[in-house]
JSON list of C-alpha atoms in Angstrom, two decimals:
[
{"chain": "A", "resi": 2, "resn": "UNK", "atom": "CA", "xyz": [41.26, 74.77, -4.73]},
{"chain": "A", "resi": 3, "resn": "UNK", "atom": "CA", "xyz": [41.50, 77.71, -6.96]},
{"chain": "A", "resi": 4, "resn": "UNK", "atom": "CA", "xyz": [41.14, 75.73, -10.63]},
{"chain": "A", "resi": 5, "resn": "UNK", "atom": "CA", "xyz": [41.22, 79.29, -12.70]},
{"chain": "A", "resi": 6, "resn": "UNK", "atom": "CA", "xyz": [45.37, 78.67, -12.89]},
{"chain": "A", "resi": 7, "resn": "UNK", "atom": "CA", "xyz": [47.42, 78.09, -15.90]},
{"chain": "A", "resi": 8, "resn": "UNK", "atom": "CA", "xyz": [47.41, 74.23, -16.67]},
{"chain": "A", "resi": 9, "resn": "UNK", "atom": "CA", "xyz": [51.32, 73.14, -15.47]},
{"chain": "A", "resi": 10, "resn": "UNK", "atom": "CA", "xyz": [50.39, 74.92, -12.43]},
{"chain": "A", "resi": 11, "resn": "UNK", "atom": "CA", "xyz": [47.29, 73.06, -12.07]},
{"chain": "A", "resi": 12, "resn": "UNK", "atom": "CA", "xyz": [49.51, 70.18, -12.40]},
{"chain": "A", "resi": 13, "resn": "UNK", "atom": "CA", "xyz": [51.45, 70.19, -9.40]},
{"chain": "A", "resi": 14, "resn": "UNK", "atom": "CA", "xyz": [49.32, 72.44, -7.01]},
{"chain": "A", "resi": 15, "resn": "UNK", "atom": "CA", "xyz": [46.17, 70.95, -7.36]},
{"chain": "A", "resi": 16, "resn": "UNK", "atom": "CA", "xyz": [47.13, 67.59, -7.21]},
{"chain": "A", "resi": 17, "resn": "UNK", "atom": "CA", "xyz": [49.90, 68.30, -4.11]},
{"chain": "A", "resi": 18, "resn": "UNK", "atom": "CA", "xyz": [46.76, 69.99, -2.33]},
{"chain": "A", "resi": 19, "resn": "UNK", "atom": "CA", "xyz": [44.01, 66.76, -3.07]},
{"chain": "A", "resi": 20, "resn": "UNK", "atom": "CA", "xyz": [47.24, 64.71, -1.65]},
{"chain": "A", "resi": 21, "resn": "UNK", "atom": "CA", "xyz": [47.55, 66.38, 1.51]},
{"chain": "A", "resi": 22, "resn": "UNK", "atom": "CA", "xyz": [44.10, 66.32, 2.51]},
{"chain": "A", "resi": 23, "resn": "UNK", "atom": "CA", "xyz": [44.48, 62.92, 2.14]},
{"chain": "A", "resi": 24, "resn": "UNK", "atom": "CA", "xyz": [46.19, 60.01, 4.69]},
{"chain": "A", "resi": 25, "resn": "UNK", "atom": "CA", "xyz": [48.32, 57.30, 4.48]},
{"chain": "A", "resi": 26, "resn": "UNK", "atom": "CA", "xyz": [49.18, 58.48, 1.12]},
{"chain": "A", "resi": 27, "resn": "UNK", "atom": "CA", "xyz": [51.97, 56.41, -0.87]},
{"chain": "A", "resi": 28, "resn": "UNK", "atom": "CA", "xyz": [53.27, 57.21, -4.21]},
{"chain": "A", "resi": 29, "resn": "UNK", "atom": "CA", "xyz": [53.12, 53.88, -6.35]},
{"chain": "A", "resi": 30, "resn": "UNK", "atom": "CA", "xyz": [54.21, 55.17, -10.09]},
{"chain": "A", "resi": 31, "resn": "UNK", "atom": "CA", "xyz": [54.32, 58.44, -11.54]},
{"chain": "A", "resi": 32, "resn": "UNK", "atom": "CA", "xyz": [51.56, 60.67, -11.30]},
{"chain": "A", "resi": 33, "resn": "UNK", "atom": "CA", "xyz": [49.90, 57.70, -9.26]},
{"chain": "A", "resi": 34, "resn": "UNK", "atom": "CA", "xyz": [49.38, 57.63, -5.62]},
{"chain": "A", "resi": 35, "resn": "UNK", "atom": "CA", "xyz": [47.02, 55.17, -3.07]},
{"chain": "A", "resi": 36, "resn": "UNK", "atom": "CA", "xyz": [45.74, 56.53, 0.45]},
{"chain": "A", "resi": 37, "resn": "UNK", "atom": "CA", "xyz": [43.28, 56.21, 2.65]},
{"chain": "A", "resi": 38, "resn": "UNK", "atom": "CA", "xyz": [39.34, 56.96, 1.42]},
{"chain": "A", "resi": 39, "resn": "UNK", "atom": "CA", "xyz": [37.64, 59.84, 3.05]},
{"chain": "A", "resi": 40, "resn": "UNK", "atom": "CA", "xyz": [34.28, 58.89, 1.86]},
{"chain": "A", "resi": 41, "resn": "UNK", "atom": "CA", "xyz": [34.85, 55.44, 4.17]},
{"chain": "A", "resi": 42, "resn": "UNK", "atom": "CA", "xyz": [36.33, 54.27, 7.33]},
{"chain": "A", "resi": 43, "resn": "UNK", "atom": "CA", "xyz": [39.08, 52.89, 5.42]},
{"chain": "A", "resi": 44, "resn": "UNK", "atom": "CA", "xyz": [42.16, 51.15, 7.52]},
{"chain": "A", "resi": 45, "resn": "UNK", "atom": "CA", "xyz": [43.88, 50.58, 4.53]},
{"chain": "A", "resi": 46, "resn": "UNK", "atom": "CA", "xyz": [44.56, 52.35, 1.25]},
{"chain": "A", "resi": 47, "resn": "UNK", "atom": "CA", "xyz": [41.81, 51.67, -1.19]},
{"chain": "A", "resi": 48, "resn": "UNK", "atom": "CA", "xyz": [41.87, 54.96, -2.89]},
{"chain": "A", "resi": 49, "resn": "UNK", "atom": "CA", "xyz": [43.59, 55.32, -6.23]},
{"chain": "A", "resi": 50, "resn": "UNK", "atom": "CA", "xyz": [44.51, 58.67, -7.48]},
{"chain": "A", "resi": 51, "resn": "UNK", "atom": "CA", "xyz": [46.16, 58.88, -10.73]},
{"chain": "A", "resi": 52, "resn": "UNK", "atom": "CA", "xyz": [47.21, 62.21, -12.65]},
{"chain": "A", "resi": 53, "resn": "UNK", "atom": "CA", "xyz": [46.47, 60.98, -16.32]},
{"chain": "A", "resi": 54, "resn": "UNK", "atom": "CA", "xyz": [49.06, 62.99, -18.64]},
{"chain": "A", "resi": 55, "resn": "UNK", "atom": "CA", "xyz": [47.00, 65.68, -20.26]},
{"chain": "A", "resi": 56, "resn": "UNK", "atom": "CA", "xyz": [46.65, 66.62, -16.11]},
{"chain": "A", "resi": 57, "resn": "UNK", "atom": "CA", "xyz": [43.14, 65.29, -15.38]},
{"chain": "A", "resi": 58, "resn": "UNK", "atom": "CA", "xyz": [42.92, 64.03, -11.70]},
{"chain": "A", "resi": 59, "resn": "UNK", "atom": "CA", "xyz": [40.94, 60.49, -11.25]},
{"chain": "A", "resi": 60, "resn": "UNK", "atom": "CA", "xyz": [39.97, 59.34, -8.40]},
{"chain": "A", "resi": 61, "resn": "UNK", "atom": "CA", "xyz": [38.20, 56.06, -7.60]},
{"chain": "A", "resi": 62, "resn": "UNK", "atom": "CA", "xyz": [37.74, 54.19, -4.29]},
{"chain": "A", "resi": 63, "resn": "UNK", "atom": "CA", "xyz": [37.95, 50.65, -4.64]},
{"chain": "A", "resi": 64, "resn": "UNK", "atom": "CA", "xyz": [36.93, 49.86, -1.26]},
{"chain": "A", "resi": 65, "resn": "UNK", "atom": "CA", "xyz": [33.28, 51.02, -1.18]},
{"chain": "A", "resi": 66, "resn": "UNK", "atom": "CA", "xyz": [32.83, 52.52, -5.19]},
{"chain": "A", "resi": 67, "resn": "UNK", "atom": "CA", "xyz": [33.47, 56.55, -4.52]},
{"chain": "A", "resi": 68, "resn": "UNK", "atom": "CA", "xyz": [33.91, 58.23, -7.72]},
{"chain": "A", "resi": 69, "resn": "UNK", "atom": "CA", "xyz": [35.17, 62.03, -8.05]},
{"chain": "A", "resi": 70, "resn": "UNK", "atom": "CA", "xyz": [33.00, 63.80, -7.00]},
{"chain": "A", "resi": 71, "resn": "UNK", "atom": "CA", "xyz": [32.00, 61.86, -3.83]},
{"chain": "A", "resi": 72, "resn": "UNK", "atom": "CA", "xyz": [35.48, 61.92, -2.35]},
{"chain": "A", "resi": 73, "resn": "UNK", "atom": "CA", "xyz": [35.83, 65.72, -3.45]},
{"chain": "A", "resi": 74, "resn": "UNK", "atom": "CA", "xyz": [32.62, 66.02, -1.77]},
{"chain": "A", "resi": 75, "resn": "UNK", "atom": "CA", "xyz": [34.03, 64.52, 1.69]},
{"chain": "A", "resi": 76, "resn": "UNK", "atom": "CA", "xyz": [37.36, 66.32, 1.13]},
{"chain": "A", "resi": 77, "resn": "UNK", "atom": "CA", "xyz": [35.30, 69.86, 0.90]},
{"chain": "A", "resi": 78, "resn": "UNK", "atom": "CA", "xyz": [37.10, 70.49, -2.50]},
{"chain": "A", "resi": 79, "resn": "UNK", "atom": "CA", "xyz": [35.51, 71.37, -5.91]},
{"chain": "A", "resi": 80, "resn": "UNK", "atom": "CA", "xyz": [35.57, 68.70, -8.21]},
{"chain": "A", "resi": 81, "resn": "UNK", "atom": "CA", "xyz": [36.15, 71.31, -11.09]},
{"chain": "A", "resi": 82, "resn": "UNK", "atom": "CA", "xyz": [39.78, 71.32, -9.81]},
{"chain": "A", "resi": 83, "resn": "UNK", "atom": "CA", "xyz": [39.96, 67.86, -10.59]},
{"chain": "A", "resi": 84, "resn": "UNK", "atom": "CA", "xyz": [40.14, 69.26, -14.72]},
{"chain": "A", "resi": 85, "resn": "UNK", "atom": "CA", "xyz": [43.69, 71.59, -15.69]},
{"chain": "A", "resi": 86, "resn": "UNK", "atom": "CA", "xyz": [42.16, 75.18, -17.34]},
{"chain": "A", "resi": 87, "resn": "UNK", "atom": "CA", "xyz": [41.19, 74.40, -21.03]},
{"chain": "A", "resi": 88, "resn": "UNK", "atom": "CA", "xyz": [42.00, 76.63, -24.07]},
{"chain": "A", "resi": 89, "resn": "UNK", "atom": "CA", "xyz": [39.77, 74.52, -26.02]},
{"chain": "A", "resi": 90, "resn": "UNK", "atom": "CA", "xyz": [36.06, 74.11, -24.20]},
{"chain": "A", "resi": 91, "resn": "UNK", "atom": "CA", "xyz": [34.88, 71.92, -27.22]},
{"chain": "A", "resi": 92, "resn": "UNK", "atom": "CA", "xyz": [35.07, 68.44, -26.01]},
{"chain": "A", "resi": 93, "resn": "UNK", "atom": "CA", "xyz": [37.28, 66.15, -27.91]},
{"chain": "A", "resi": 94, "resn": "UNK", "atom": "CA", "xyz": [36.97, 62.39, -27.45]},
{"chain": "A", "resi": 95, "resn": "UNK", "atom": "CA", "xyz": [40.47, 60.81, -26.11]},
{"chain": "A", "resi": 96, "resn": "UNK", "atom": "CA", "xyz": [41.71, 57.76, -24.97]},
{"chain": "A", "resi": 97, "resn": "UNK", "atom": "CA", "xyz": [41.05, 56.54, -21.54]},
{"chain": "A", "resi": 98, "resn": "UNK", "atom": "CA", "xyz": [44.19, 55.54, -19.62]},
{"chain": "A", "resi": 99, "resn": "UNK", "atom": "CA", "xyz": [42.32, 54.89, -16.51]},
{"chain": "A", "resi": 100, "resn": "UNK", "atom": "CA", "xyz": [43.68, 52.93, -13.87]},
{"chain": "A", "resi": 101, "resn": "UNK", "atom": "CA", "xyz": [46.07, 50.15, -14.27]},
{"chain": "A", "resi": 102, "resn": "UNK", "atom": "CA", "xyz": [46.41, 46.26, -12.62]},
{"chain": "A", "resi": 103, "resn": "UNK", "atom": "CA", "xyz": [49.17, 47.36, -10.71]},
{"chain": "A", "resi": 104, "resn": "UNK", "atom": "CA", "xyz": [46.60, 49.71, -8.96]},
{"chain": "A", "resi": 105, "resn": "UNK", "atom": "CA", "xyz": [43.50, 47.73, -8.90]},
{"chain": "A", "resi": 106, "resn": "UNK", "atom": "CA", "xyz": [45.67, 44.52, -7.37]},
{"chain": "A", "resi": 107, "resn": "UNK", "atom": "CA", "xyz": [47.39, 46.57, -5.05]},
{"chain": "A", "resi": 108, "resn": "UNK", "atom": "CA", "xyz": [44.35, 47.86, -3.79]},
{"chain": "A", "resi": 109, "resn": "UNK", "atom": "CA", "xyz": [42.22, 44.36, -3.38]},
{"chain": "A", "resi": 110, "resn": "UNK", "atom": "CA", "xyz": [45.11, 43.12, -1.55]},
{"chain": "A", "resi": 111, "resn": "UNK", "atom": "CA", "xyz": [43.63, 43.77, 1.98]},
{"chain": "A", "resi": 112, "resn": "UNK", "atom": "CA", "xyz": [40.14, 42.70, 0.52]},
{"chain": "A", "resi": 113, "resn": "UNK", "atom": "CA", "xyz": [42.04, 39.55, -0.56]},
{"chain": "A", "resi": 114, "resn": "UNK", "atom": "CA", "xyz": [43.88, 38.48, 3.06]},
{"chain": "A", "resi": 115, "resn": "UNK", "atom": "CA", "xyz": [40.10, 39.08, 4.70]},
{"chain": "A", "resi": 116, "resn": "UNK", "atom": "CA", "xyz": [38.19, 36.51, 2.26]},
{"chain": "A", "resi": 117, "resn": "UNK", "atom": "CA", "xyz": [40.53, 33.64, 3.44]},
{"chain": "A", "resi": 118, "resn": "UNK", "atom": "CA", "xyz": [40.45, 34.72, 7.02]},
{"chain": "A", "resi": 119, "resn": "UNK", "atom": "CA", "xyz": [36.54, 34.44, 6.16]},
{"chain": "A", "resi": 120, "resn": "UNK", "atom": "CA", "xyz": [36.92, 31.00, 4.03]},
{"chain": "A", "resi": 121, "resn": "UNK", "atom": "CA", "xyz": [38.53, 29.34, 6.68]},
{"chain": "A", "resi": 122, "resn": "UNK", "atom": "CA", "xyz": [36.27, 30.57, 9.59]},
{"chain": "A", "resi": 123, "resn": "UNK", "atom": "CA", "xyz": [33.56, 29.19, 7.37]},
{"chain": "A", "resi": 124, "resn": "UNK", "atom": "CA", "xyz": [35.74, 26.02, 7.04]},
{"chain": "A", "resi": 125, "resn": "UNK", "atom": "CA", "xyz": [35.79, 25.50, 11.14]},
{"chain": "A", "resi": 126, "resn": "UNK", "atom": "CA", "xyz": [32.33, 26.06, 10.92]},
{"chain": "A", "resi": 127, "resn": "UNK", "atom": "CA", "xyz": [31.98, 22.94, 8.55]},
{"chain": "A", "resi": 128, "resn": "UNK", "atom": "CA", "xyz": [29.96, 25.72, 6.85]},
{"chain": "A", "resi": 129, "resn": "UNK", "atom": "CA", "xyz": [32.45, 25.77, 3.66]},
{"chain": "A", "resi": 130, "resn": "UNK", "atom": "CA", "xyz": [33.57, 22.55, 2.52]},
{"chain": "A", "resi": 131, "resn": "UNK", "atom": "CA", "xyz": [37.64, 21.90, 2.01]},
{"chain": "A", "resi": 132, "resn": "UNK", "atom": "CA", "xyz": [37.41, 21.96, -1.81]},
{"chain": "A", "resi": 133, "resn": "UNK", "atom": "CA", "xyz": [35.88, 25.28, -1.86]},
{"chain": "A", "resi": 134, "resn": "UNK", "atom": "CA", "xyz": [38.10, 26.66, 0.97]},
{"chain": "A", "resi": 135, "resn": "UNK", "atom": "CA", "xyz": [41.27, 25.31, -1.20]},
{"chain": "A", "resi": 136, "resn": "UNK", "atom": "CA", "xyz": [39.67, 27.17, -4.52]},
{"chain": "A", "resi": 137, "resn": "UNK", "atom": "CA", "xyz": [39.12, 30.16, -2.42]},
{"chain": "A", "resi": 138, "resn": "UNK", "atom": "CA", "xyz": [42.87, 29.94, -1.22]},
{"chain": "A", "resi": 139, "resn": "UNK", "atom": "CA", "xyz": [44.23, 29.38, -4.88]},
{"chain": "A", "resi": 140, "resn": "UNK", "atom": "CA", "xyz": [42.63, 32.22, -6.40]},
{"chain": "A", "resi": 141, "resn": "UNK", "atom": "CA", "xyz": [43.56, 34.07, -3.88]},
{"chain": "A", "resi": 142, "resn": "UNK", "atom": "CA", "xyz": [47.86, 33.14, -4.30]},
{"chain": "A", "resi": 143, "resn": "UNK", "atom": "CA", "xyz": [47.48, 33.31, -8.00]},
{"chain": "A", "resi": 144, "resn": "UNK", "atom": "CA", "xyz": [46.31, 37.02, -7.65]},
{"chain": "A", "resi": 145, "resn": "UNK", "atom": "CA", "xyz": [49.17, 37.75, -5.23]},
{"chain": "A", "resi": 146, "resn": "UNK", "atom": "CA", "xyz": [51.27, 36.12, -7.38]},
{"chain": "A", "resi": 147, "resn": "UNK", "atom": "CA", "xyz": [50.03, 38.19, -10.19]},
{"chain": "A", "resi": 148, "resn": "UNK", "atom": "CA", "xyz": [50.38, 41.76, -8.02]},
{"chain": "A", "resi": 149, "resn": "UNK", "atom": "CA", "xyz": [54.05, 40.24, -7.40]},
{"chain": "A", "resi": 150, "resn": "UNK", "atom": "CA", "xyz": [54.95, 39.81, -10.70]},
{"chain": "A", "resi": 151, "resn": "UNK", "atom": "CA", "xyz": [53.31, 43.74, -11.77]},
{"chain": "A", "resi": 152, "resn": "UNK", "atom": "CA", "xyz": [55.01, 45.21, -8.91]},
{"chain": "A", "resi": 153, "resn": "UNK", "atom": "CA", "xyz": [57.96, 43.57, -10.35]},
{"chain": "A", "resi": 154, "resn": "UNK", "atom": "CA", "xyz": [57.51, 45.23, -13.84]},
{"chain": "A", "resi": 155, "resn": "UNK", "atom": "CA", "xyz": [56.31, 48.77, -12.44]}
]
């Protein structure tokens, strides 16, 4: 990734090329995408990429932890590209947007669906007993219900 461009075409090109290198990629919002990790063997999406408004790129795996530079690292792209082109090279504190629950739900989901597949192996195993299995199983519907109501409000 060339990252020596103006910043509105750092923008679009940037981000459109860290996309594409990427699989299973599904726009969730604007500026906000999930896809597959390329740091991990990952079945599902896990990775969240969101394009904060001043153009910054994040990236963050919440499957096995990969920051940045990791999955820049595994998609052979400099993570410089990741910043638009500043005018200004004196760093000025801003606020964080970072990543919201929409994102973070969406993306434990899978995570979510294994545990009680898990909890109730353990159960047939009489290695779990049926109250813990059942607290398992309502945290896990009151999170779903709580990604359901978000993507609701997205």
């Amino acid at each position: 990734m060339n990252y020596y461009t103006s910043k509105s075409q750092h923008d679009n090109r940037n981000l459109h090329e860290l996309i594409g290198r990427l699989s299973k990629v599904r726009r969730i919002g604007e500026g906000r995408y999930i896809a597959c990790c390329a740091v991990h063997q990952d079945r599902t999406p896990s990775l969240a990429v969101t394009q904060k408004p001043d153009g910054v790129i994040l990236l963050h795996c919440h499957g096995c932890g990969a920051g940045g530079v990791d999955i820049c690292n595994a998609l052979g792209i400099d993570p410089a590209s990741l910043f638009p082109p500043s005018d200004n090279p004196k760093y000025e504190k801003r606020s964080r947007g970072g990543f919201s629950a929409w994102q973070l739900l969406h993306a434990l989901r899978g995570d979510l669906i294994r545990l009680l597949v898990v909890a109730n192996d353990l159960k047939k195993l009489n290695a779990l007993s049926s109250d813990d299995r059942d607290f398992i199983a309502e945290i896990i519907l009151r999170l779903n219900d709580g990604l359901t109501y978000l993507e609701g409000a997205k």
